[in-house]
CSV table of C-alpha atoms in Angstrom, one decimal:
chain,number,residue,atom,x,y,z
A,972,MET,CA,-0.2,-0.1,0.2
A,973,LEU,CA,3.0,2.5,-0.9
A,974,PHE,CA,1.9,5.5,-3.6
A,975,LYS,CA,3.8,8.4,-4.5
A,976,ARG,CA,1.6,11.0,-3.7
A,977,VAL,CA,-1.4,12.4,-1.8
A,978,VAL,CA,-3.8,14.6,-1.5
A,979,LEU,CA,-5.5,13.1,1.3
A,980,ALA,CA,-5.1,14.8,4.7
A,981,VAL,CA,-5.6,15.5,8.5
A,982,GLY,CA,-4.2,15.9,11.5
A,983,ILE,CA,-4.3,14.4,15.4
A,984,VAL,CA,-3.9,15.3,18.6
A,985,VAL,CA,-1.3,14.1,20.8
A,986,ALA,CA,-1.4,12.0,23.8
A,987,ALA,CA,-1.5,14.6,26.9
A,988,GLY,CA,2.1,13.5,29.0
A,989,LEU,CA,3.5,11.6,26.3
A,990,PRO,CA,6.3,13.2,23.1
A,991,THR,CA,4.2,15.5,20.4
A,992,ALA,CA,3.7,13.9,17.8
A,993,GLY,CA,6.5,16.1,15.6
A,994,THR,CA,8.9,15.9,19.2
A,995,ALA,CA,8.8,11.7,19.0
A,996,ALA,CA,9.2,11.7,15.1
A,997,ALA,CA,13.0,13.4,15.3
A,998,GLU,CA,14.3,11.2,18.5
A,999,GLN,CA,13.7,8.6,16.6
A,1000,GLY,CA,14.2,10.1,12.4
A,1001,THR,CA,11.0,9.0,12.0
A,1002,ALA,CA,10.4,9.2,7.8
A,1003,ALA,CA,8.5,11.7,6.5
A,1004,GLY,CA,4.7,11.5,4.2
A,1005,LEU,CA,1.3,11.0,5.4
A,1006,ILE,CA,-0.3,8.0,7.5
A,1007,THR,CA,-4.2,7.3,5.6
A,1008,ALA,CA,-6.3,6.6,8.2
A,1009,THR,CA,-9.9,6.0,9.4
A,1010,GLY,CA,-10.5,8.3,12.5
A,1011,TYR,CA,-13.7,7.3,14.6
A,1012,SER,CA,-13.3,10.3,16.8
A,1013,SER,CA,-16.8,11.8,15.2
A,1014,GLY,CA,-18.1,8.7,16.1
A,1015,SER,CA,-18.8,7.3,13.3
A,1016,PRO,CA,-16.0,6.5,11.0
A,1017,ALA,CA,-14.1,9.2,9.1
A,1018,LEU,CA,-11.7,9.1,5.9
A,1019,VAL,CA,-8.1,10.6,7.2
A,1020,SER,CA,-5.0,11.2,6.9
A,1021,LEU,CA,-2.2,11.9,9.9
A,1022,ASP,CA,1.0,13.7,9.0
A,1023,PRO,CA,3.3,11.1,11.1
A,1024,VAL,CA,6.2,14.1,11.8
A,1025,SER,CA,4.4,16.8,13.0
A,1026,GLY,CA,0.7,15.8,14.2
A,1027,ASP,CA,-0.6,18.5,12.3
A,1028,VAL,CA,-4.7,18.3,11.5
A,1029,ILE,CA,-4.8,18.8,7.8
A,1030,ARG,CA,-8.3,17.3,6.4
A,1031,THR,CA,-11.3,15.2,6.7
A,1032,PHE,CA,-11.9,13.6,3.8
A,1033,ALA,CA,-14.9,11.5,4.2
A,1034,GLN,CA,-17.9,11.1,6.4
A,1035,ASN,CA,-19.3,7.1,7.1
A,1036,ALA,CA,-15.8,6.0,5.3
A,1037,GLU,CA,-13.2,3.1,5.7
A,1038,ASP,CA,-10.2,2.1,4.7
A,1039,GLY,CA,-9.1,4.7,1.6
A,1040,VAL,CA,-6.3,4.5,-0.3
A,1041,LEU,CA,-5.0,6.9,-2.3
A,1042,SER,CA,-4.2,5.7,-6.5
A,1043,PRO,CA,0.0,5.7,-7.2
A,1044,LYS,CA,-0.9,9.0,-8.8
A,1045,GLY,CA,-3.1,10.5,-6.1
A,1046,SER,CA,-6.1,11.5,-8.1
A,1047,THR,CA,-8.5,9.0,-7.2
A,1048,VAL,CA,-9.0,7.5,-4.2
A,1049,ALA,CA,-10.8,5.1,-3.1
A,1050,TYR,CA,-13.1,3.2,0.0
A,1051,ILE,CA,-15.9,1.4,2.5
A,1052,GLN,CA,-18.8,3.5,2.7
A,1053,ARG,CA,-22.2,2.2,4.5
A,1054,ASP,CA,-25.5,2.5,2.4
A,1055,ASP,CA,-27.9,4.3,4.1
A,1056,THR,CA,-30.9,2.4,1.9
A,1057,CYS,CA,-32.5,-0.5,4.5
A,1058,ILE,CA,-32.1,-4.0,4.1
A,1059,PRO,CA,-35.4,-5.5,5.6
A,1060,GLN,CA,-34.2,-8.3,8.2
A,1061,THR,CA,-37.0,-10.7,10.3
A,1062,GLU,CA,-35.4,-7.6,13.0
A,1063,GLY,CA,-34.3,-4.2,11.1
A,1064,CYS,CA,-32.4,-3.5,9.4
A,1065,MET,CA,-28.8,-4.6,8.3
A,1066,TYR,CA,-26.6,-1.9,5.3
A,1067,ALA,CA,-24.6,-2.7,2.7
A,1068,ARG,CA,-21.0,-1.4,2.6
A,1069,ASN,CA,-19.9,-0.2,-1.1
A,1070,LEU,CA,-16.2,0.1,-2.4
A,1071,VAL,CA,-16.9,4.1,-3.2
A,1072,VAL,CA,-14.4,6.0,-5.7
A,1073,ALA,CA,-13.9,9.6,-5.7
A,1074,ASP,CA,-11.5,11.7,-6.9
A,1075,GLY,CA,-8.8,12.7,-4.8
A,1076,ASP,CA,-10.5,16.5,-3.7
A,1077,GLY,CA,-13.9,14.1,-2.8
A,1078,SER,CA,-16.1,14.9,-6.8
A,1079,ASP,CA,-17.5,12.1,-8.2
A,1080,GLN,CA,-18.0,9.9,-5.7
A,1081,HIS,CA,-19.6,6.4,-7.6
A,1082,VAL,CA,-20.1,2.6,-5.8
A,1083,LEU,CA,-17.9,0.6,-7.4
A,1084,VAL,CA,-18.8,-2.3,-6.1
A,1085,ARG,CA,-22.1,-2.7,-4.5
A,1086,GLY,CA,-21.7,-5.1,-1.2
A,1087,ILE,CA,-22.9,-8.4,-2.1
A,1088,ALA,CA,-24.9,-10.3,0.5
A,1089,PRO,CA,-23.1,-13.2,2.9
A,1090,GLU,CA,-24.0,-16.5,4.1
A,1091,THR,CA,-23.9,-15.2,7.1
A,1092,ASN,CA,-26.0,-12.2,9.8
A,1093,GLU,CA,-23.3,-9.9,8.8
A,1094,ALA,CA,-24.5,-6.8,7.2
A,1095,PRO,CA,-23.9,-7.3,3.8
A,1096,TYR,CA,-19.8,-6.4,2.9
A,1097,VAL,CA,-17.2,-5.4,1.1
A,1098,GLY,CA,-14.0,-4.4,2.4
A,1099,HIS,CA,-10.5,-3.7,2.2
A,1100,PRO,CA,-9.6,-2.0,-0.9
A,1101,ASP,CA,-5.7,-1.6,-2.7
A,1102,TRP,CA,-4.9,-0.5,-5.3
A,1103,SER,CA,-2.1,-1.9,-8.1
A,1104,PRO,CA,1.1,-0.3,-8.3
A,1105,ASP,CA,-0.2,0.9,-12.6
A,1106,GLY,CA,-3.7,2.4,-11.1
A,1107,LYS,CA,-5.6,0.1,-13.2
A,1108,ARG,CA,-7.4,-2.6,-10.5
A,1109,ILE,CA,-8.0,-2.2,-6.8
A,1110,VAL,CA,-8.3,-5.6,-5.0
A,1111,TYR,CA,-10.5,-6.2,-2.0
A,1112,ASP,CA,-12.3,-8.6,0.2
A,1113,SER,CA,-15.6,-9.8,-0.2
A,1114,PRO,CA,-17.8,-13.0,1.4
A,1115,ARG,CA,-16.3,-14.9,-1.7
A,1116,GLY,CA,-13.6,-14.4,-0.9
A,1117,MET,CA,-10.5,-12.1,-2.0
A,1118,GLU,CA,-12.0,-10.1,-5.7
A,1119,TRP,CA,-10.5,-7.9,-8.1
A,1120,ILE,CA,-11.7,-5.4,-10.0
A,1121,LYS,CA,-10.6,-3.0,-12.8
A,1122,SER,CA,-10.9,0.8,-11.6
A,1123,ASP,CA,-13.1,1.5,-14.5
A,1124,GLY,CA,-15.6,-1.1,-13.5
A,1125,THR,CA,-15.2,-4.2,-15.4
A,1126,GLY,CA,-13.2,-7.2,-15.0
A,1127,GLN,CA,-14.7,-8.6,-11.8
A,1128,GLU,CA,-13.4,-11.5,-10.5
A,1129,VAL,CA,-12.5,-14.1,-7.2
A,1130,LEU,CA,-9.3,-14.6,-7.1
A,1131,THR,CA,-9.7,-16.8,-4.4
A,1132,THR,CA,-11.9,-18.5,-2.0
A,1133,THR,CA,-9.8,-18.6,0.6
A,1134,GLY,CA,-8.8,-15.1,1.1
A,1135,GLY,CA,-9.0,-12.1,2.8
A,1136,ALA,CA,-8.4,-9.1,2.1
A,1137,GLY,CA,-5.2,-8.3,-0.3
A,1138,THR,CA,-2.1,-6.3,-0.6
A,1139,PHE,CA,-0.6,-6.0,-3.8
A,1140,SER,CA,3.4,-5.9,-3.7
A,1141,PRO,CA,5.7,-2.9,-5.0
A,1142,ASP,CA,6.2,-4.1,-8.2
A,1143,GLY,CA,2.5,-5.4,-9.0
A,1144,GLN,CA,3.7,-9.3,-9.1
A,1145,SER,CA,2.3,-10.6,-6.9
A,1146,ILE,CA,-0.6,-10.1,-3.3
A,1147,ALA,CA,-0.6,-10.8,-0.3
A,1148,PHE,CA,-3.2,-12.3,2.1
A,1149,VAL,CA,-4.4,-14.0,5.6
A,1150,ARG,CA,-5.3,-17.6,4.2
A,1151,THR,CA,-6.9,-19.8,6.8
A,1152,THR,CA,-6.0,-23.5,6.5
A,1153,THR,CA,-6.6,-26.9,9.1
A,1154,TYR,CA,-4.1,-29.6,10.4
A,1155,GLU,CA,-4.1,-32.4,12.1
A,1156,THR,CA,-2.7,-32.4,15.6
A,1157,ALA,CA,-3.0,-34.9,18.5
A,1158,ASP,CA,-7.0,-33.9,18.9
A,1159,GLY,CA,-7.6,-33.4,16.0
A,1160,TRP,CA,-8.6,-31.1,13.4
A,1161,GLU,CA,-7.8,-27.4,14.2
A,1162,TYR,CA,-7.3,-24.1,12.3
A,1163,GLY,CA,-4.9,-21.6,12.0
A,1164,ARG,CA,-4.3,-19.1,9.5
A,1165,ASP,CA,-0.5,-17.5,8.1
A,1166,VAL,CA,0.2,-15.1,5.6
A,1167,TRP,CA,0.4,-16.3,1.7
A,1168,VAL,CA,0.9,-14.8,-1.7
A,1169,MET,CA,-0.6,-15.3,-4.9
A,1170,ASP,CA,1.5,-15.0,-8.3
A,1171,ILE,CA,-0.8,-12.7,-10.2
A,1172,ALA,CA,0.7,-13.6,-13.9
A,1173,THR,CA,0.1,-17.8,-13.1
A,1174,ARG,CA,-2.1,-17.1,-9.4
A,1175,GLN,CA,-0.1,-19.7,-8.1
A,1176,VAL,CA,-0.1,-19.4,-4.3
A,1177,HIS,CA,2.8,-19.7,-1.1
A,1178,GLN,CA,2.8,-20.2,2.0
A,1179,ILE,CA,5.3,-17.5,4.0
A,1180,SER,CA,4.6,-18.0,7.6
A,1181,THR,CA,4.0,-21.1,9.3
A,1182,ALA,CA,3.6,-20.1,12.6
A,1183,ARG,CA,-0.4,-20.4,11.9
A,1184,ASN,CA,-0.5,-17.8,14.5
A,1185,ALA,CA,-1.5,-14.7,12.0
A,1186,ARG,CA,-4.8,-12.4,12.0
A,1187,SER,CA,-7.4,-12.3,9.3
A,1188,THR,CA,-6.6,-8.3,8.8
A,1189,PRO,CA,-4.6,-6.7,6.1
A,1190,VAL,CA,-1.0,-7.0,5.6
A,1191,ASP,CA,1.4,-4.4,4.5
A,1192,TRP,CA,4.8,-5.4,2.0
A,1193,SER,CA,7.7,-3.2,3.0
A,1194,PRO,CA,8.8,-0.7,-0.5
A,1195,ASP,CA,12.2,-3.5,-1.2
A,1196,GLY,CA,9.0,-5.9,-1.1
A,1197,GLN,CA,11.5,-7.9,0.7
A,1198,ARG,CA,9.2,-8.0,3.7
A,1199,ILE,CA,5.2,-8.4,5.0
A,1200,VAL,CA,4.2,-7.3,8.2
A,1201,TYR,CA,1.1,-8.7,10.1
A,1202,VAL,CA,-0.6,-8.7,13.1
A,1203,THR,CA,-1.1,-12.1,15.1
A,1204,GLU,CA,-2.3,-13.2,18.5
A,1205,ASN,CA,0.2,-11.9,20.3
A,1206,GLY,CA,1.2,-8.3,18.3
A,1207,LEU,CA,2.5,-8.3,15.4
A,1208,ASN,CA,5.2,-10.3,13.3
A,1209,ALA,CA,7.6,-9.1,9.5
A,1210,VAL,CA,8.0,-11.9,7.6
A,1211,HIS,CA,10.9,-12.1,5.3
A,1212,VAL,CA,9.7,-13.0,2.2
A,1213,ALA,CA,11.9,-16.0,0.2
A,1214,THR,CA,13.5,-17.1,3.8
A,1215,GLY,CA,10.1,-17.3,5.7
A,1216,ALA,CA,12.3,-15.7,8.7
A,1217,VAL,CA,9.5,-14.4,11.0
A,1218,THR,CA,10.7,-11.1,13.9
A,1219,GLU,CA,8.5,-10.9,16.5
A,1220,LEU,CA,8.5,-7.2,16.8
A,1221,GLN,CA,6.4,-6.7,20.1
A,1222,SER,CA,9.2,-8.7,21.5
A,1223,SER,CA,11.1,-5.3,23.0
A,1224,TRP,CA,8.1,-3.9,23.8
A,1225,THR,CA,7.7,-2.4,27.8
A,1226,THR,CA,3.9,-1.7,27.4
A,1227,PRO,CA,1.3,-4.2,27.4
A,1228,LEU,CA,-0.6,-4.0,24.1
A,1229,SER,CA,-3.8,-5.7,22.0
A,1230,SER,CA,-6.0,-5.0,19.3
A,1231,VAL,CA,-3.9,-4.6,16.9
A,1232,GLN,CA,-4.8,-3.0,13.4
A,1233,GLY,CA,-3.3,-1.5,10.4
A,1234,PRO,CA,0.3,-2.5,10.2
A,1235,VAL,CA,1.9,0.2,7.6
A,1236,PHE,CA,5.1,0.7,6.5
A,1237,SER,CA,6.5,4.1,6.3
A,1238,PRO,CA,8.2,5.1,2.6
A,1239,ASP,CA,11.2,4.6,3.1
A,1240,GLY,CA,11.1,1.3,5.4
A,1241,THR,CA,12.3,2.1,8.4
A,1242,GLN,CA,9.4,2.9,11.2
A,1243,ILE,CA,5.4,0.3,10.4
A,1244,ALA,CA,2.7,2.3,12.2
A,1245,PHE,CA,0.3,0.5,14.2
A,1246,SER,CA,-2.6,1.3,16.1
A,1247,ALA,CA,-2.6,-0.2,19.3
A,1248,MET,CA,-4.9,-0.8,22.8
A,1249,ASP,CA,-2.5,0.5,26.2
A,1250,ASP,CA,-3.8,-3.2,28.3
A,1251,PHE,CA,-2.9,-1.1,31.5
A,1252,ASP,CA,-5.4,1.9,31.0
A,1253,TYR,CA,-7.2,0.2,28.1
A,1254,THR,CA,-7.0,3.0,25.8
A,1255,HIS,CA,-6.1,3.0,22.5
A,1256,SER,CA,-3.9,5.3,20.5
A,1257,THR,CA,-1.8,4.9,17.3
A,1258,TYR,CA,2.1,3.7,17.8
A,1259,VAL,CA,5.5,3.2,15.3
A,1260,VAL,CA,8.4,1.1,16.3
A,1261,ASP,CA,11.6,0.2,13.8
A,1262,ALA,CA,10.7,-2.2,11.3
A,1263,ALA,CA,13.5,-3.8,11.8
A,1264,ASP,CA,13.4,-5.3,15.1
A,1265,GLY,CA,10.1,-3.5,16.4
A,1266,LYS,CA,12.0,-1.3,19.1
A,1267,ASN,CA,11.3,2.3,20.2
A,1268,LEU,CA,7.9,1.9,20.2
A,1269,GLN,CA,6.2,5.0,20.4
A,1270,VAL,CA,2.8,6.7,20.8
A,1271,LEU,CA,2.0,9.0,17.4
A,1272,THR,CA,-1.6,9.9,18.6
A,1273,ASP,CA,-3.9,9.1,21.5
A,1274,GLN,CA,-6.3,10.1,18.9
A,1275,ALA,CA,-9.0,6.7,17.8
A,1276,VAL,CA,-7.8,5.7,13.7
A,1277,THR,CA,-7.1,2.9,12.1
A,1278,PRO,CA,-4.0,3.4,9.5
A,1279,THR,CA,-4.5,2.0,6.7
A,1280,ASP,CA,-1.5,3.8,4.2
A,1281,TRP,CA,1.9,5.6,4.5
A,1282,LEU,CA,3.3,7.7,2.3
A,1283,SER,CA,5.7,9.5,0.5
A,1284,ARG,CA,4.5,13.2,-0.6
């Protein structure tokens, strides 16, 4: 989810009693750029972006919208928005979650993919879009699996029924996702989740991580395409694509964190931003850590936001 230009922007309020976002960034050399995120401070999701250096509030892009990502040229944005139309149920209504695209200035909004009714009792939805590096396609998840569609609304296709939210590699040749598989133990069959990668040209998939502890949330590639960061049951891991070597980024954290979400690499690959809950006081914050080993954990903002991308200007 790494692109060259950005139009979206909004800032943040920094946690009281902690270094300001700009101070924390200066201390550890945070890469510049903007972090796009889903914000919840207004009570409903909104598309925002965070300045990882100053923490300044720049702009709220769209209300009632989440999971926003920019096209490579920054001219178009894709995000998820709840439809206002009631879908009658036995008790009350459900509301579809649609994939919406719009111009970078917020104009010309239109639904690219309508929410698909799942086989569960959950509201119909699609989620977690990501642009291909050439800007021609968007990959997203649905109750049918991992799908993609051309940016003009044609070519909708299910890539795999056993994958969820997908993220394009920086070279556009692969898509990483979390896949649930079953495995046999002495006590019977159990479920586990790992990071897998699909080769777009051949549609072949291969397993990257093997610990069976990944969570079904979006992953992110390092800018050089060598590592993938993903959420685990215990925190945050980064796996080397070629070797499968895993770094447990949470092993050096002195603050116990849970409910980790939205890990994204900085444009230079030196840091990772993510949101999590502090298990001491049950507050949600956005943090940054060193990408190599997870050290230098710092609070970027105590606002309720979940990163979706970290962009260079």
